[in-house]
Amino acid sequence: WIVEDVTLFTTTIYMAGTNERATISNGTLAKSRIINGARSTKAVVVIPLKFGVEVPYSKIEVFKSAVEKFVKARPREWLALLAIRAGRVEADFGFVEYAVVLQHREAWQNIGAILDSKHQIHCFMLELVKRLDLRYKQPALPILLNKEKFDEALAKKDGMPLSPRSLDASHSDDVNEVMTMFDGR
């Protein structure tokens, strides 16, 4: 929403994408979080990702370096990759949730450019996740909530390798192939 007019008692706002307009009492707005898009320079974008717990840290490092390379190749869009952090570990469900934190060159006021850049990096990371085999595979239903039964079922399970394939030269080829897909955009 973008502010169009402010009076003593009301504020008129509109949605940039749909041109919807609304007039709201200032008393209602007093309890809301309000962001000044023009003053909020250099937008920080956080993108959550889930990787399987069996993914070795060395693959996460390859992923991080490829994302850094992607960001550095677009200096007119991104300032930096600030971090890739593990924020939530759910070993029982088989995933680790990471946050990819990026800083954009534009202020939040220019939301269109930020969303375009976010879309491009989302697509890049999706392809990278596929190539590096980092996808989180949700466990099949039903989920056993009893730990003993879960351990028994896990012990009986076969057919799925316990360790992922080791990193070799093919992974760097995969990363380079994904990088070429997004060159020149």
Short mmCIF file of C-alpha atoms in Angstrom, two decimals:
data_model
loop_
_atom_site.label_atom_id
_atom_site.label_comp_id
_atom_site.label_asym_id
_atom_site.label_seq_id
_atom_site.Cartn_x
_atom_site.Cartn_y
_atom_site.Cartn_z
CA TRP A 1 0.00 0.00 0.00
CA ILE A 2 1.17 3.52 -0.81
CA VAL A 3 0.02 6.64 1.01
CA GLU A 4 -1.86 9.06 -1.21
CA ASP A 5 -3.17 11.64 1.28
CA VAL A 6 -2.99 12.33 5.01
CA THR A 7 -5.43 14.53 6.92
CA LEU A 8 -5.88 15.14 10.62
CA PHE A 9 -8.28 12.18 11.03
CA THR A 10 -7.79 9.88 8.01
CA THR A 11 -5.18 8.52 5.62
CA THR A 12 -5.96 7.51 2.04
CA ILE A 13 -3.84 4.68 0.63
CA TYR A 14 -3.77 2.71 -2.62
CA MET A 15 -2.37 -0.62 -3.75
CA ALA A 16 0.24 -0.01 -6.43
CA GLY A 17 -0.47 -3.14 -8.48
CA THR A 18 -4.28 -3.00 -8.55
CA ASN A 19 -4.96 0.70 -7.93
CA GLU A 20 -7.38 -0.20 -5.09
CA ARG A 21 -7.98 2.72 -2.75
CA ALA A 22 -8.90 2.78 0.92
CA THR A 23 -9.39 5.49 3.52
CA ILE A 24 -8.41 4.47 7.04
CA SER A 25 -8.72 6.34 10.32
CA ASN A 26 -5.40 7.47 11.75
CA GLY A 27 -6.32 5.83 15.06
CA THR A 28 -6.34 2.44 13.33
CA LEU A 29 -3.00 3.14 11.67
CA ALA A 30 -1.41 4.08 15.00
CA LYS A 31 -1.32 0.39 15.95
CA SER A 32 0.13 -0.73 12.60
CA ARG A 33 3.67 -1.23 11.39
CA ILE A 34 4.33 1.49 8.82
CA ILE A 35 7.36 1.56 6.55
CA ASN A 36 8.57 4.61 4.69
CA GLY A 37 9.58 3.04 1.37
CA ALA A 38 11.57 6.07 0.26
CA ARG A 39 13.63 6.12 3.46
CA SER A 40 14.04 2.35 3.69
CA THR A 41 17.03 2.20 1.38
CA LYS A 42 18.79 -0.92 0.23
CA ALA A 43 16.12 -3.58 0.72
CA VAL A 44 17.14 -6.76 2.52
CA VAL A 45 15.48 -9.86 1.07
CA VAL A 46 15.25 -13.14 3.01
CA ILE A 47 14.53 -16.35 1.09
CA PRO A 48 13.88 -19.53 3.11
CA LEU A 49 15.05 -22.92 1.77
CA LYS A 50 14.85 -26.46 3.11
CA PHE A 51 17.62 -29.01 2.59
CA GLY A 52 17.65 -32.61 3.76
CA VAL A 53 19.59 -33.36 6.95
CA GLU A 54 21.71 -35.86 5.02
CA VAL A 55 23.13 -33.13 2.76
CA PRO A 56 26.83 -32.69 3.61
CA TYR A 57 28.05 -29.23 4.54
CA SER A 58 30.47 -29.31 1.61
CA LYS A 59 27.47 -29.19 -0.78
CA ILE A 60 26.05 -26.23 1.16
CA GLU A 61 29.40 -24.47 0.65
CA VAL A 62 29.25 -25.17 -3.11
CA PHE A 63 25.68 -23.80 -3.14
CA LYS A 64 26.76 -20.69 -1.22
CA SER A 65 29.70 -19.96 -3.54
CA ALA A 66 27.47 -20.35 -6.62
CA VAL A 67 24.87 -17.94 -5.18
CA GLU A 68 27.66 -15.48 -4.31
CA LYS A 69 28.95 -15.70 -7.88
CA PHE A 70 25.41 -15.11 -9.23
CA VAL A 71 24.96 -12.04 -7.02
CA LYS A 72 28.39 -10.58 -7.88
CA ALA A 73 27.61 -11.01 -11.59
CA ARG A 74 24.63 -8.63 -11.13
CA PRO A 75 26.04 -5.52 -9.44
CA ARG A 76 23.22 -3.33 -10.79
CA GLU A 77 20.69 -5.42 -8.87
CA TRP A 78 22.34 -6.83 -5.76
CA LEU A 79 24.77 -5.28 -3.31
CA ALA A 80 25.76 -8.51 -1.59
CA LEU A 81 24.88 -11.93 -0.35
CA LEU A 82 24.78 -11.15 3.37
CA ALA A 83 24.43 -14.69 4.69
CA ILE A 84 23.22 -18.22 4.25
CA ARG A 85 22.25 -19.37 7.72
CA ALA A 86 20.77 -22.52 9.17
CA GLY A 87 17.85 -21.26 11.20
CA ARG A 88 15.78 -24.31 12.02
CA VAL A 89 16.89 -27.93 12.33
CA GLU A 90 14.13 -30.54 12.27
CA ALA A 91 16.03 -33.83 12.41
CA ASP A 92 12.83 -35.78 13.11
CA PHE A 93 11.32 -34.47 9.88
CA GLY A 94 14.58 -34.76 7.97
CA PHE A 95 15.28 -31.14 7.05
CA VAL A 96 17.33 -28.08 7.88
CA GLU A 97 15.81 -24.72 7.02
CA TYR A 98 18.26 -22.14 5.74
CA ALA A 99 17.74 -18.44 5.17
CA VAL A 100 19.42 -16.82 2.17
CA VAL A 101 19.83 -13.13 3.06
CA LEU A 102 20.54 -10.69 0.21
CA GLN A 103 20.79 -6.92 -0.01
CA HIS A 104 19.30 -5.22 -3.06
CA ARG A 105 20.46 -1.91 -4.55
CA GLU A 106 16.94 -0.47 -4.61
CA ALA A 107 14.79 0.90 -1.81
CA TRP A 108 11.55 -0.86 -0.93
CA GLN A 109 9.79 1.95 -2.77
CA ASN A 110 10.88 0.33 -6.04
CA ILE A 111 9.21 -2.99 -5.21
CA GLY A 112 8.87 -4.01 -8.88
CA ALA A 113 12.63 -4.17 -9.46
CA ILE A 114 13.13 -5.99 -6.16
CA LEU A 115 10.50 -8.62 -7.01
CA ASP A 116 12.00 -9.13 -10.49
CA SER A 117 15.45 -9.69 -8.99
CA LYS A 118 14.00 -11.97 -6.32
CA HIS A 119 12.29 -14.03 -9.03
CA GLN A 120 15.54 -14.43 -10.97
CA ILE A 121 17.53 -15.56 -7.95
CA HIS A 122 14.71 -17.92 -6.92
CA CYS A 123 14.86 -19.57 -10.36
CA PHE A 124 18.64 -19.77 -10.20
CA MET A 125 18.61 -21.36 -6.74
CA LEU A 126 15.91 -23.85 -7.79
CA GLU A 127 18.04 -25.05 -10.70
CA LEU A 128 21.10 -25.16 -8.46
CA VAL A 129 19.26 -27.21 -5.84
CA LYS A 130 18.22 -29.70 -8.54
CA ARG A 131 21.72 -30.00 -10.00
CA LEU A 132 23.45 -30.39 -6.63
CA ASP A 133 20.79 -32.83 -5.41
CA LEU A 134 19.96 -30.70 -2.35
CA ARG A 135 16.20 -31.18 -2.54
CA TYR A 136 14.39 -31.94 0.66
CA LYS A 137 12.20 -34.97 0.15
CA GLN A 138 9.27 -34.91 2.54
CA PRO A 139 8.78 -38.22 4.32
CA ALA A 140 6.02 -40.43 3.01
CA LEU A 141 2.76 -40.48 4.93
CA PRO A 142 1.76 -41.72 7.44
CA ILE A 143 4.24 -40.22 9.83
CA LEU A 144 4.88 -42.36 12.86
CA LEU A 145 4.79 -40.19 15.96
CA ASN A 146 5.90 -42.96 18.31
CA LYS A 147 9.71 -42.80 18.42
CA GLU A 148 10.19 -46.55 18.95
CA LYS A 149 7.99 -47.42 15.97
CA PHE A 150 9.77 -44.77 13.91
CA ASP A 151 13.17 -46.27 14.79
CA GLU A 152 11.89 -49.76 13.89
CA ALA A 153 10.53 -48.55 10.56
CA LEU A 154 13.78 -46.74 9.83
CA ALA A 155 15.81 -49.86 10.62
CA LYS A 156 13.65 -51.93 8.21
CA LYS A 157 13.81 -49.35 5.44
CA ASP A 158 16.01 -50.25 2.48
CA GLY A 159 16.65 -49.08 -1.05
CA MET A 160 17.59 -45.50 -0.19
CA PRO A 161 21.31 -44.81 0.22
CA LEU A 162 22.25 -43.49 3.63
CA SER A 163 24.86 -41.08 2.31
CA PRO A 164 24.49 -38.77 -0.69
CA ARG A 165 26.87 -39.01 -3.60
CA SER A 166 30.23 -37.47 -2.86
CA LEU A 167 31.27 -34.19 -4.40
CA ASP A 168 33.33 -34.59 -7.53
CA ALA A 169 34.11 -32.69 -10.72
CA SER A 170 30.60 -33.24 -12.05
CA HIS A 171 29.21 -30.88 -9.39
CA SER A 172 31.38 -28.01 -10.56
CA ASP A 173 30.20 -28.75 -14.10
CA ASP A 174 26.59 -28.67 -12.87
CA VAL A 175 27.18 -25.30 -11.18
CA ASN A 176 28.79 -23.88 -14.32
CA GLU A 177 25.91 -25.16 -16.45
CA VAL A 178 23.37 -23.46 -14.16
CA MET A 179 25.44 -20.24 -14.23
CA THR A 180 25.38 -20.22 -18.05
CA MET A 181 21.59 -20.59 -17.99
CA PHE A 182 21.32 -17.26 -16.20
CA ASP A 183 24.09 -15.30 -17.98
CA GLY A 184 22.96 -12.27 -19.91
CA ARG A 185 19.66 -11.77 -18.11
#
